[in-house]
Amino acid sequence: MSKLWGGRFEQTASEWVDEFGASIHFDAQLVLEDIEGSIAHVTMLGEQHILTADEVTQIVAGLNTLANKAKADDLTFNVFHEDIHMNLEALLHEEIGPVAGKMHTARSRNDQVATDMHLYLKRRVLETIDGIESVQKALYDHAAQNVESVMPGYTHLQRAQPVSLAHHLLAYFWMLERDKERFSDSLKRIDMSPLGAGALAGTTFPIDRHRSAELLGFDQVYPNSLDAVSDRDFILEFLSNASLLMMHLSRFCEELILWSSEEYRFITISDVFSTGSSMMPQKKNPDMAELVRGKSGRVVGNLMGLLTIMKGLPLAYNKDLQEDKEGMFDTVKTVQGSLSIMAGMIQDITFHTDTMKQATERDFSNATELADYLTAKGMPFREAHEVTGTLVRYCIDQRLYLLELPIEMYQAHSELIEADVYEALSPMTAVKRRNSYGGTGFDAVRTQLKEAKKNLPTHA
């Protein structure tokens, strides 16, 4: 069998050259999108009287047969035919004969493959949004149960001020909400049809690109044929959004790994999402959290790979663009797998709230409360900061904490301090009082939970 494009050529490529140039090994994943795009294209050709009704009927019937075989995993592809487009055309030829050759009228593989990827990503982005909401739901459920659970809050990985556990969890909820918004916004640029742009310059046939876009459910049509076949911004945007999402998941995984350690003992990760050691029988490793953390680098690498491919390409289509798919497919698989793992792992976490609370009572994270206490009594904040720092240094030297310091010592540093200072220094009080909008105060967190719930699907 000759190549479907072989009329111009006298020599045939060696088998290993075909192998190197072929993309069927990975773009077979686009089989259903390719068939869907071809059905819409052929339907439009029939409506425009470019193909006869009988030709359209034969081609569409043959394509539907191939689609059913694809769903049953009953199609065999050949490297000789290079890619999913030519493989399907060859298979269609086997089904319906020479009329299959009319399917490609007024179309190029350049606009065909771009159409396939738009269709593919549109679906995968919607699935990704669903996956994000599953993780958000798991975070929300734990937050709703832990508004008044107190834990240390950190800056520089040093204990800073006590916070509500719910407040800490909701910080990740809102990160994911921004991720969701970015993916949702990207649909405007994914939901565009390149079909009918041809190789680069359009076609002389009286096609209706808006009709084929309508048949495929696209909202817009690329207004420039050169841009239509060479644009990969929509994939780059997906990879960028995915990189941000994975970075957020990685940050949370890092905290889960720390919190599950003997040094923290804040949480227990379910056995389902942990593994053991082949040598050390006592070990329980947070491997799934570590894997998600590691896979963030994989996704960022896919983004950098495509950016590097695109940066020097002239218009319009170049064979380099064949390298746009594997990173996209890998990112979809990695992100969706990571979201599934995260949703299940978070849902099954046991939070040791007593341990968290005890941690806030054996540190100096309430020092800011003392400074604020003095400021509220009329002392300038900078002076209050100095007095508090002096008292903290004294406590460290004496191996005491602020709640253990006698009232006489407080009053020796400032006559403004009275017995009510101990209530002000209580971690629960410290958290409860911070009710500025977005703060960790219990009332503020309950307000935050109400806002968060609005961003979950109604069935959640």
XYZ file of C-alpha atoms in Angstrom:
460
model
C 0.000 0.000 0.000
C 1.307 3.453 -0.857
C 1.278 6.432 1.516
C -1.902 8.482 1.354
C 0.341 11.446 0.511
C 2.870 9.475 -1.579
C 2.134 10.658 -5.117
C 4.918 13.250 -5.088
C 7.616 10.808 -3.936
C 9.776 8.350 -5.882
C 11.500 6.707 -2.915
C 9.923 5.175 0.156
C 11.194 5.681 3.690
C 12.948 2.931 5.565
C 10.887 1.218 8.231
C 12.920 2.796 11.029
C 12.342 6.266 9.549
C 8.608 5.622 9.507
C 8.867 4.496 13.120
C 10.681 7.673 14.133
C 8.237 9.973 12.365
C 5.047 8.217 13.404
C 2.769 9.558 16.120
C 0.184 6.763 16.142
C 1.737 5.302 19.300
C 0.331 8.195 21.302
C -2.210 10.059 19.169
C -4.343 6.908 19.029
C -5.842 8.457 22.187
C -7.571 10.944 19.882
C -9.434 8.268 17.928
C -12.948 9.238 19.031
C -12.269 12.961 18.677
C -10.880 12.373 15.193
C -13.957 10.415 14.170
C -16.246 13.050 15.684
C -14.464 15.813 13.771
C -14.641 13.848 10.523
C -18.380 13.219 10.904
C -19.004 16.941 11.443
C -16.780 17.853 8.480
C -18.438 15.373 6.122
C -21.917 16.412 7.283
C -21.052 20.030 6.489
C -19.640 19.024 3.072
C -22.956 17.348 2.296
C -24.980 20.371 3.387
C -22.811 22.539 1.146
C -23.342 20.133 -1.782
C -19.633 19.423 -1.992
C -20.382 15.742 -1.377
C -23.570 13.944 -2.401
C -26.063 12.744 0.169
C -25.208 9.139 -0.669
C -21.483 9.769 -0.153
C -22.128 11.411 3.190
C -24.335 8.512 4.269
C -21.673 5.939 3.370
C -18.840 7.835 5.025
C -20.748 8.617 8.227
C -21.944 5.024 8.528
C -18.392 3.781 8.072
C -17.073 6.244 10.670
C -19.717 5.171 13.171
C -18.664 1.571 12.622
C -15.060 2.549 13.356
C -16.175 4.458 16.457
C -17.964 1.385 17.796
C -14.884 -0.735 17.128
C -12.705 1.855 18.862
C -14.929 1.778 21.945
C -14.617 -2.012 21.956
C -10.832 -1.710 21.560
C -11.139 -3.571 18.268
C -9.090 -1.334 15.948
C -5.551 -2.142 14.860
C -3.328 0.768 13.883
C -0.253 0.641 11.675
C 2.940 2.698 11.956
C 3.034 2.795 8.154
C 0.072 5.172 8.242
C 1.915 7.465 10.687
C -0.905 9.041 12.663
C -4.467 8.603 13.814
C -5.871 10.545 10.848
C -4.338 8.423 8.100
C -4.906 5.199 10.019
C -8.614 5.964 10.278
C -8.822 6.908 6.617
C -7.143 3.623 5.665
C -9.494 1.676 7.934
C -12.475 3.545 6.497
C -11.294 2.592 3.013
C -11.408 -1.056 4.100
C -14.964 -0.551 5.356
C -16.566 1.389 2.485
C -14.114 1.447 -0.390
C -12.763 4.372 -2.470
C -15.467 6.816 -1.379
C -13.498 7.052 1.881
C -11.002 9.225 -0.002
C -13.619 11.975 -0.305
C -13.724 12.452 3.467
C -10.597 14.598 3.357
C -12.004 17.093 0.845
C -11.351 20.726 1.913
C -9.363 19.619 4.933
C -5.728 19.106 5.981
C -4.221 17.041 8.747
C -3.077 20.406 10.113
C -6.560 21.658 10.934
C -7.720 18.111 11.662
C -5.235 17.457 14.461
C -5.799 20.898 15.969
C -9.542 20.206 16.025
C -8.974 16.861 17.716
C -6.930 18.464 20.487
C -9.463 21.208 21.073
C -12.185 18.577 21.457
C -9.985 16.445 23.696
C -8.907 19.265 26.027
C -12.396 20.699 26.322
C -13.545 17.430 27.855
C -10.470 16.902 29.985
C -10.662 20.412 31.460
C -14.262 19.838 32.526
C -13.194 16.550 34.140
C -10.317 18.338 35.875
C -12.707 20.923 37.313
C -14.833 18.081 38.701
C -11.694 16.563 40.247
C -10.754 19.848 41.893
C -14.227 20.123 43.394
C -13.851 16.640 44.896
C -10.712 17.767 46.718
C -12.410 20.997 47.793
C -15.338 18.991 49.174
C -12.975 16.851 51.279
C -11.261 19.978 52.636
C -14.594 21.665 53.322
C -15.966 18.697 55.250
C -12.971 18.605 57.603
C -13.007 22.390 57.980
C -16.697 22.395 58.912
C -15.941 19.963 61.736
C -12.878 21.803 63.049
C -13.753 25.486 63.293
C -12.785 25.590 66.987
C -9.861 23.166 66.720
C -6.716 25.178 67.422
C -3.291 24.494 65.959
C 0.001 26.345 65.545
C 0.213 28.640 62.559
C 3.627 28.967 60.943
C 5.768 31.422 59.047
C 9.285 30.415 57.970
C 8.248 26.982 59.316
C 8.495 28.544 62.779
C 5.494 28.745 65.069
C 3.999 32.170 64.633
C 0.408 32.474 65.920
C -2.279 29.928 66.785
C -4.958 29.455 64.136
C -8.112 27.477 63.584
C -7.494 24.152 61.821
C -10.481 24.971 59.620
C -8.810 28.240 58.637
C -5.654 26.410 57.603
C -7.584 23.877 55.515
C -9.657 26.586 53.862
C -6.487 28.311 52.673
C -6.056 25.347 50.313
C -9.747 25.436 49.421
C -9.313 28.964 48.067
C -6.090 28.090 46.228
C -8.013 25.347 44.471
C -10.879 27.734 43.780
C -8.481 29.976 41.855
C -7.234 26.924 39.982
C -10.805 26.048 39.108
C -11.427 29.591 37.889
C -8.321 29.472 35.690
C -9.384 26.204 34.084
C -12.925 27.520 33.608
C -11.648 30.703 32.012
C -9.369 28.737 29.685
C -12.412 27.056 28.140
C -13.068 30.282 26.216
C -9.844 29.696 24.289
C -10.203 25.937 24.037
C -13.781 26.179 22.778
C -12.669 27.314 19.294
C -12.770 25.470 15.997
C -9.774 25.340 13.634
C -11.628 22.949 11.311
C -11.704 24.126 7.706
C -8.566 26.249 8.009
C -6.850 23.743 5.733
C -3.101 23.407 5.723
C -2.617 27.120 6.349
C -4.545 29.204 3.807
C -8.138 27.995 3.851
C -9.750 26.301 0.845
C -11.384 27.086 -2.501
C -14.348 24.872 -1.658
C -17.502 26.692 -0.437
C -17.333 25.244 3.078
C -19.153 26.599 6.120
C -16.711 26.613 9.026
C -19.290 27.989 11.414
C -21.589 25.060 10.632
C -18.925 22.440 11.337
C -18.080 24.310 14.556
C -21.757 24.227 15.520
C -21.925 20.486 14.850
C -18.939 19.964 17.159
C -20.317 22.183 19.906
C -17.644 24.872 19.578
C -18.579 28.429 20.563
C -16.117 30.192 18.265
C -14.203 29.780 14.999
C -10.593 30.874 14.509
C -10.775 33.976 12.295
C -7.300 33.404 10.787
C -6.341 30.129 9.088
C -2.620 30.548 9.783
C -3.283 31.029 13.472
C -5.815 28.194 13.539
C -3.353 25.482 12.516
C -0.299 26.780 14.403
C -1.859 27.888 17.703
C -0.954 25.798 20.715
C -1.621 28.515 23.281
C -4.630 26.580 24.504
C -2.412 23.606 25.367
C 0.230 25.830 26.956
C -2.467 27.497 29.037
C -3.738 24.098 30.142
C -0.206 23.014 31.089
C 0.352 26.290 32.943
C -2.906 25.948 34.864
C -2.068 22.324 35.595
C 1.362 23.343 36.891
C -0.198 25.837 39.303
C -2.696 23.242 40.451
C 0.007 20.638 41.027
C 2.125 23.192 42.876
C -0.777 23.803 45.260
C -1.337 20.087 45.756
C 2.390 19.654 46.332
C 2.442 22.342 49.029
C -0.399 20.667 50.888
C 1.267 17.266 50.512
C 4.429 18.709 52.044
C 2.426 19.787 55.084
C 0.668 16.433 55.329
C 4.051 14.701 55.239
C 5.350 16.935 58.035
C 2.172 16.646 60.095
C 2.217 12.845 59.898
C 5.778 12.608 61.214
C 6.699 11.643 64.796
C 7.931 15.201 65.314
C 4.447 16.638 64.697
C 1.893 13.842 65.201
C -0.852 16.185 64.024
C -2.469 13.654 61.664
C -2.621 10.015 60.718
C -2.849 9.227 57.026
C -4.945 6.179 56.222
C -3.145 2.892 55.576
C -4.781 2.912 52.136
C -2.603 5.865 51.128
C 0.577 4.741 52.898
C 3.229 2.087 52.375
C 5.748 0.269 54.539
C 9.454 -0.418 54.379
C 10.959 -3.646 53.058
C 13.644 -3.397 55.747
C 12.212 -1.458 58.705
C 9.007 -3.097 59.967
C 7.908 -0.106 62.032
C 7.742 2.306 59.098
C 4.549 3.802 57.692
C 5.436 6.107 54.839
C 3.168 8.809 53.354
C 4.074 7.641 49.846
C 0.991 8.874 48.003
C 1.523 12.399 49.332
C 5.188 12.166 48.332
C 4.250 10.939 44.856
C 1.846 13.805 44.255
C 4.551 16.192 45.459
C 7.003 14.600 43.032
C 4.599 14.529 40.096
C 4.296 18.310 40.257
C 7.787 18.428 38.755
C 6.667 16.173 35.922
C 3.816 18.532 35.004
C 6.022 21.636 35.192
C 8.488 19.792 32.941
C 5.762 19.211 30.344
C 4.989 22.936 30.353
C 8.639 23.864 29.896
C 9.000 21.286 27.132
C 6.203 22.728 25.007
C 7.253 26.326 25.664
C 10.706 25.401 24.388
C 9.254 23.724 21.285
C 7.055 26.710 20.459
C 9.475 29.551 21.058
C 11.282 29.357 17.691
C 8.581 28.097 15.327
C 7.674 30.143 12.258
C 4.127 30.028 10.918
C 2.312 27.866 10.150
C 2.429 24.124 10.870
C 5.791 22.460 11.519
C 6.495 18.808 12.329
C 7.820 19.968 15.711
C 4.185 20.381 16.716
C 3.821 16.610 16.755
C 5.620 16.894 20.097
C 2.715 18.818 21.645
C 0.630 15.764 22.502
C 2.574 13.422 24.761
C 3.135 16.083 27.419
C -0.533 17.044 27.235
C -1.702 13.436 27.557
C 0.750 12.808 30.392
C -0.366 15.943 32.235
C -4.037 15.003 31.956
C -3.316 11.545 33.368
C -1.055 12.907 36.106
C -3.407 15.684 37.214
C -6.539 13.559 37.219
C -4.774 10.756 39.082
C -3.361 13.198 41.626
C -6.764 14.783 42.234
C -8.355 11.383 42.817
C -5.621 10.423 45.274
C -5.856 13.749 47.095
C -9.632 13.615 47.464
C -9.518 10.121 48.948
C -6.474 10.753 51.116
C -7.829 13.989 52.630
C -11.221 12.424 53.250
C -9.626 9.583 55.247
C -7.175 11.681 57.311
C -7.502 11.565 61.088
C -6.695 14.918 62.695
C -5.263 14.739 66.222
C -6.733 18.000 67.445
C -5.680 17.464 71.075
C -2.044 17.198 69.980
C -2.421 20.316 67.873
C -3.921 22.238 70.770
C -1.184 21.098 73.166
C 1.405 22.333 70.698
C -0.020 25.851 70.926
C 0.355 25.770 74.715
C 4.045 24.892 74.685
C 5.457 27.630 72.501
C 5.565 31.422 72.119
C 2.985 31.721 69.350
C 0.874 33.807 71.776
C 3.561 36.521 72.031
C 1.714 38.731 69.551
C -1.262 38.612 71.905
C 0.826 40.217 74.632
C 2.010 42.960 72.284
C -1.569 43.593 71.152
C -2.729 43.545 74.801
C -0.254 46.299 75.721
C -1.111 48.290 72.599
C -4.807 48.138 73.456
C -3.895 49.527 76.915
C -2.304 52.568 75.277
C 1.362 51.595 74.817
C 2.806 52.361 71.344
C 3.110 49.099 69.388
C 6.874 49.380 68.883
C 7.351 49.722 72.649
C 4.941 46.855 73.272
C 6.929 44.752 70.782
C 10.138 45.507 72.714
C 8.607 44.652 76.103
C 7.177 41.392 74.763
C 10.477 40.403 73.150
C 12.301 41.009 76.441
C 9.813 38.839 78.326
C 10.107 36.058 75.725
C 13.891 36.119 76.037
C 13.565 35.902 79.834
C 11.160 32.942 79.519
C 13.567 31.104 77.203
C 16.387 31.607 79.690
C 14.181 30.334 82.532
C 12.633 27.532 80.460
C 9.174 28.954 80.938
C 6.305 29.915 78.659
C 4.347 33.174 78.786
C 1.349 31.538 80.458
C 3.668 30.278 83.236
C 5.220 33.656 84.007
C 4.163 35.138 87.390
C 2.112 38.326 87.310
C 4.846 40.097 89.328
C 7.312 39.588 86.491
C 4.825 41.000 83.985
C 4.153 44.047 86.137
C 7.871 44.588 86.679
C 8.059 45.269 82.919
C 4.833 47.241 82.608
C 2.267 48.553 85.048
C -0.328 48.228 82.280
C -0.379 44.453 82.667
C -3.094 43.056 84.910
C -4.374 39.584 85.804
C -6.545 39.493 82.689
C -3.366 39.015 80.655
C -3.578 35.230 81.140
C -6.967 35.092 79.431
C -5.592 37.200 76.586
C -2.652 34.804 76.220
C -4.846 31.703 75.984
C -4.470 30.146 72.503
C -8.244 29.709 72.230
C -8.765 33.383 73.051
C -6.021 34.375 70.647
C -7.756 32.571 67.791
C -11.307 33.419 68.767
C -10.684 37.190 68.820
C -9.292 37.467 65.269
C -12.581 38.106 63.518
C -11.466 40.580 60.903
C -12.706 39.526 57.459
C -10.639 36.570 56.295
C -9.160 36.087 59.766
C -8.870 32.924 61.823
C -11.486 33.920 64.423
C -14.189 31.323 64.832
C -16.955 33.657 63.649
C -14.825 34.780 60.695
C -14.139 31.151 59.754
C -17.847 30.327 59.890
C -18.466 33.222 57.504
C -15.689 31.867 55.299
C -17.290 28.415 55.307
C -20.567 29.883 54.072
C -18.733 31.555 51.194
C -16.811 28.380 50.441
C -19.976 26.315 50.264
C -21.292 28.539 47.472
C -18.355 27.423 45.332
C -19.172 23.731 45.657
C -21.655 21.992 43.367
C -25.157 21.838 44.801
C -25.004 18.038 45.029
C -21.794 18.165 47.125
